[in-house]
Coordinates of C-alpha atoms in Angstrom, one line a residue:
X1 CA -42.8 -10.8 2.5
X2 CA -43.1 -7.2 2.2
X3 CA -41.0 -6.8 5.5
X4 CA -38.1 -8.7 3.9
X5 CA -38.3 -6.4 0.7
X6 CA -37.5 -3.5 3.3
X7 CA -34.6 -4.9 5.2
X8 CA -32.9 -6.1 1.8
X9 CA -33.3 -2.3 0.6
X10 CA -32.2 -1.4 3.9
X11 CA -29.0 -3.5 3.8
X12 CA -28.3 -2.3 0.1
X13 CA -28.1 1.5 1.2
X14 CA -26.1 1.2 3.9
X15 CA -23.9 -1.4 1.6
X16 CA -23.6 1.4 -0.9
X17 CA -22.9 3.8 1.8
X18 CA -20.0 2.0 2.4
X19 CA -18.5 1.6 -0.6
X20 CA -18.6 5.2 -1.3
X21 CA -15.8 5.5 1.6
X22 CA -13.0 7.9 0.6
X23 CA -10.5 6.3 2.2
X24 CA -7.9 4.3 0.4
X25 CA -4.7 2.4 1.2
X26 CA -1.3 3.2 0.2
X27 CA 1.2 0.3 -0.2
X28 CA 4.7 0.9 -0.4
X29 CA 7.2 -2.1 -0.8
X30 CA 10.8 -1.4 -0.8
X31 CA 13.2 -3.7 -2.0
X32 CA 17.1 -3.2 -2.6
X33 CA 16.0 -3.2 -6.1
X34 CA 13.0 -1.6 -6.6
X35 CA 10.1 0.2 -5.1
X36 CA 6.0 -0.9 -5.4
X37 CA 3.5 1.6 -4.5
X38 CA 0.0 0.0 -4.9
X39 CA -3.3 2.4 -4.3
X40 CA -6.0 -0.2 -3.1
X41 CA -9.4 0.5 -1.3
X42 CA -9.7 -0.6 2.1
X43 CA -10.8 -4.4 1.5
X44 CA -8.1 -4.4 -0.8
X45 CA -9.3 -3.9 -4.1
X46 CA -6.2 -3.0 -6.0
X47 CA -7.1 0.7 -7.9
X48 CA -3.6 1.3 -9.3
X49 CA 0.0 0.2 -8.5
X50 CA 3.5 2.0 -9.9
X51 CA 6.9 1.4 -9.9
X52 CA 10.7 2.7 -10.3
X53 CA 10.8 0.2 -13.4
X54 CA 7.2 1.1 -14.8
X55 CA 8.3 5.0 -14.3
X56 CA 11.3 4.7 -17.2
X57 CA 14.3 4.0 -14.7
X58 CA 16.2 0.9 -15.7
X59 CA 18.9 -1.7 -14.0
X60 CA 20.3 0.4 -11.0
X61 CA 18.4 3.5 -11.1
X62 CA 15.2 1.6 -10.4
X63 CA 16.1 1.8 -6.6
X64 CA 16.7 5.3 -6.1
X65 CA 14.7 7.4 -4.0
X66 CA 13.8 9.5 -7.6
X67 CA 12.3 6.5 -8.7
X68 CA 10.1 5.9 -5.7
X69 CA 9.1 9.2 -5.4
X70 CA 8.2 9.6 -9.4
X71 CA 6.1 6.2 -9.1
X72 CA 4.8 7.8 -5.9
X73 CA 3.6 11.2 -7.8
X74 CA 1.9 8.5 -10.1
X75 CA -0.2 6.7 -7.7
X76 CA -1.1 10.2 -6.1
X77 CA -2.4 11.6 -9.3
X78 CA -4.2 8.6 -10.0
X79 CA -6.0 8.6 -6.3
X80 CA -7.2 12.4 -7.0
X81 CA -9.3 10.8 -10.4
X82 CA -10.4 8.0 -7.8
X83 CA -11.5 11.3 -5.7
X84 CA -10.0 9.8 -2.2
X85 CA -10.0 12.0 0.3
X86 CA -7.4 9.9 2.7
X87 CA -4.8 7.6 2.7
X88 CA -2.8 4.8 5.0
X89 CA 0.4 4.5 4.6
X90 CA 1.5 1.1 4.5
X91 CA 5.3 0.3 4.3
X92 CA 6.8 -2.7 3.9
X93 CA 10.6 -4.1 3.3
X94 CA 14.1 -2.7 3.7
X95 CA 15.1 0.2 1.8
X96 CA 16.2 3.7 2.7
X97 CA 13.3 5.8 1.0
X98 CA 10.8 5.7 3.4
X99 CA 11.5 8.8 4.7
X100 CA 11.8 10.9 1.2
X101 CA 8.4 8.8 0.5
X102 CA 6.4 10.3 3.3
X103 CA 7.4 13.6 3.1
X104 CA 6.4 13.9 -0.5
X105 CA 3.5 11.8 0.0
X106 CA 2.4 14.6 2.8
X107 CA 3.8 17.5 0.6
X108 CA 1.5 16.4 -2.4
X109 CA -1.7 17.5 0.1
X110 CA -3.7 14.4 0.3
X111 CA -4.6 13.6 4.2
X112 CA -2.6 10.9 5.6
X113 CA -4.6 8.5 8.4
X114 CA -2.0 6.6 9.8
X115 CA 1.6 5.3 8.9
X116 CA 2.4 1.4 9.8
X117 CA 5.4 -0.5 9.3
X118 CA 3.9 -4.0 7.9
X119 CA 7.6 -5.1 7.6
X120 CA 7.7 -9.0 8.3
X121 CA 10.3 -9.9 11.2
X122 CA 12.1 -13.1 11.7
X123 CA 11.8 -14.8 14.9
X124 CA 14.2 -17.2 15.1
X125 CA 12.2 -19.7 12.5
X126 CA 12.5 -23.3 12.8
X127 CA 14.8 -25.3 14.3
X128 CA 18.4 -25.6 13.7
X129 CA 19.8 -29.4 13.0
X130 CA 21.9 -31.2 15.9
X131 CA 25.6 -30.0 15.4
X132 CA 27.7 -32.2 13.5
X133 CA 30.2 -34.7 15.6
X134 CA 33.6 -35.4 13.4

């Protein structure tokens, strides 16, 4: 009995150890449209997300690279109250802002871990129907 008291408080600090990990995960989706950056732990506990529409751009503007890097400036701010120490870079989706975002992401000081492209590629899907005989 008194042995299983002493694993189970052994398991909860190392638990707790865990979870105080200062590493976080930055997602950035790109659309033609709009851009989504979402601050989430590394399970992927969402913390905070921000966009080009939540920052005040509207209808065309929302897909600017001044949009992306505005909600980016958000999501940064709101990752120095969550005190993280590093990020991953996650991108995801066309969209020509990538660039613009990781420089301003690095400029803004916080440590970046790694950079992946999470796009989704097509490979070749499902089969095509038989060709049509007239």
């Amino acid at each position: 009995l008194r042995t299983g008291t002493l694993r189970s408080t052994a398991v909860r600090a190392l638990s707790t150890a865990v979870d105080e990990s200062r590493r976080g995960v930055l997602m950035v989706k790109t659309s033609f449209n709009n851009t989504i950056v979402t601050l989430t732990k590394e399970n992927g506990d969402v913390l905070a997300w921000a966009s080009g529409g939540s920052c005040g751009f509207k209808k065309s503007k929302r897909k600017s690279a001044l949009a992306a890097t505005s909600a980016l400036d958000v999501i940064v701010a709101k990752a120095r109250t969550f005190s993280l120490d590093a990020l991953i870079v996650r991108l995801s989706g066309p969209g020509k802002v990538h660039r613009e975002l990781l420089t301003r992401c690095a400029a803004s000081g916080v440590r970046i871990d790694a950079i992946q492209n999470v796009t989704p590629m097509a490979h070749n899907g499902c089969r095509q129907p038989k060709a049509r005989r007239v």
